[in-house]
């Protein structure tokens, strides 16, 4: 049973002239436990697609449902709650908050509804252990390597056991050794958490380890 169902999604950006059509007709399905790589040249709309599926942006037309719920029908507070509970997002440049420790950064999504519960703190510590950073819990991002920062971002994305984990070029700013470690970590975490995983990547090494590979071109997805 597919848990993510995307139908005829289109996205255009308003410009001073003709609208810029980035996504023309994107459809895809992903089932629980599945992972998929999205490939394609720079500027083809990969981040746009991921942001829409992550409910950080809205499509111009078409639909996307996660576990039968269409997030674009929700009002703003409901949408924020939906995103916080169901979606984990890993950005290319980690987006960690510089003034917070590793533990606090992992707990950031838990701050949306007040202070973190003991359960969330325990979960954060467990995730930090699983990404191999227990001895770095009190470090600030500036005191971590690039690979370590990305591992913190992965732990943060998983704090609420998301249904869908989205990663936008998660190894894009890492060297080969760290990129390989991050790839393995992402796939291990996905298996343990039984979440769906969609990764935008330029790395065939990463893409080749995924269940499915789709290429975005001319605003459409094709099997690769
Ligand atoms: P990719 O992630 O594949 O490199 P993006 O999704 O970031 O591509 O961008 C796709 C295209 O849409 C690019 O040409 C980009 O300039 C344009 N674009 C992205 N965001 C906006 C925006 N907010 N307004 C207008 N154009 C945008
Ligand atoms: Mg991008």
PDB file of N, CA, C and O and ligand atoms in Angstrom, residues 43 46-48 92 168-169 200, ligand 2:
ATOM      1  N   UNK A  43      19.164  22.783 -11.119  1.00  0.00           N
ATOM      2  CA  UNK A  43      18.151  23.696 -11.647  1.00  0.00           C
ATOM      3  C   UNK A  43      16.926  23.013 -12.233  1.00  0.00           C
ATOM      4  O   UNK A  43      16.006  23.679 -12.684  1.00  0.00           O
ATOM      5  N   UNK A  46      14.593  19.728  -8.408  1.00  0.00           N
ATOM      6  CA  UNK A  46      14.632  18.697  -7.360  1.00  0.00           C
ATOM      7  C   UNK A  46      14.293  19.280  -5.981  1.00  0.00           C
ATOM      8  O   UNK A  46      13.495  18.707  -5.234  1.00  0.00           O
ATOM      9  N   UNK A  47      14.911  20.409  -5.662  1.00  0.00           N
ATOM     10  CA  UNK A  47      14.622  21.018  -4.349  1.00  0.00           C
ATOM     11  C   UNK A  47      13.182  21.489  -4.281  1.00  0.00           C
ATOM     12  O   UNK A  47      12.518  21.362  -3.247  1.00  0.00           O
ATOM     13  N   UNK A  48      12.689  22.028  -5.402  1.00  0.00           N
ATOM     14  CA  UNK A  48      11.295  22.462  -5.458  1.00  0.00           C
ATOM     15  C   UNK A  48      10.369  21.293  -5.129  1.00  0.00           C
ATOM     16  O   UNK A  48       9.456  21.420  -4.306  1.00  0.00           O
ATOM     17  N   UNK A  92      21.047  20.159   2.513  1.00  0.00           N
ATOM     18  CA  UNK A  92      22.450  19.969   2.109  1.00  0.00           C
ATOM     19  C   UNK A  92      23.389  20.582   3.144  1.00  0.00           C
ATOM     20  O   UNK A  92      24.409  20.004   3.492  1.00  0.00           O
ATOM     21  N   UNK A 168      17.821  16.497   0.929  1.00  0.00           N
ATOM     22  CA  UNK A 168      18.184  17.252  -0.265  1.00  0.00           C
ATOM     23  C   UNK A 168      19.711  17.324  -0.376  1.00  0.00           C
ATOM     24  O   UNK A 168      20.340  18.113   0.313  1.00  0.00           O
ATOM     25  N   UNK A 169      20.280  16.504  -1.213  1.00  0.00           N
ATOM     26  CA  UNK A 169      21.731  16.420  -1.393  1.00  0.00           C
ATOM     27  C   UNK A 169      22.460  16.326  -0.045  1.00  0.00           C
ATOM     28  O   UNK A 169      23.321  17.155   0.258  1.00  0.00           O
ATOM     29  N   UNK A 200      17.480  13.394  -2.750  1.00  0.00           N
ATOM     30  CA  UNK A 200      17.993  14.057  -3.942  1.00  0.00           C
ATOM     31  C   UNK A 200      19.500  13.939  -3.909  1.00  0.00           C
ATOM     32  O   UNK A 200      20.123  14.248  -2.897  1.00  0.00           O
TER      33      UNK A 200
HETATM   34 MG1  LIG B   2      18.517  21.791  -5.150  1.00  0.00          MG
END
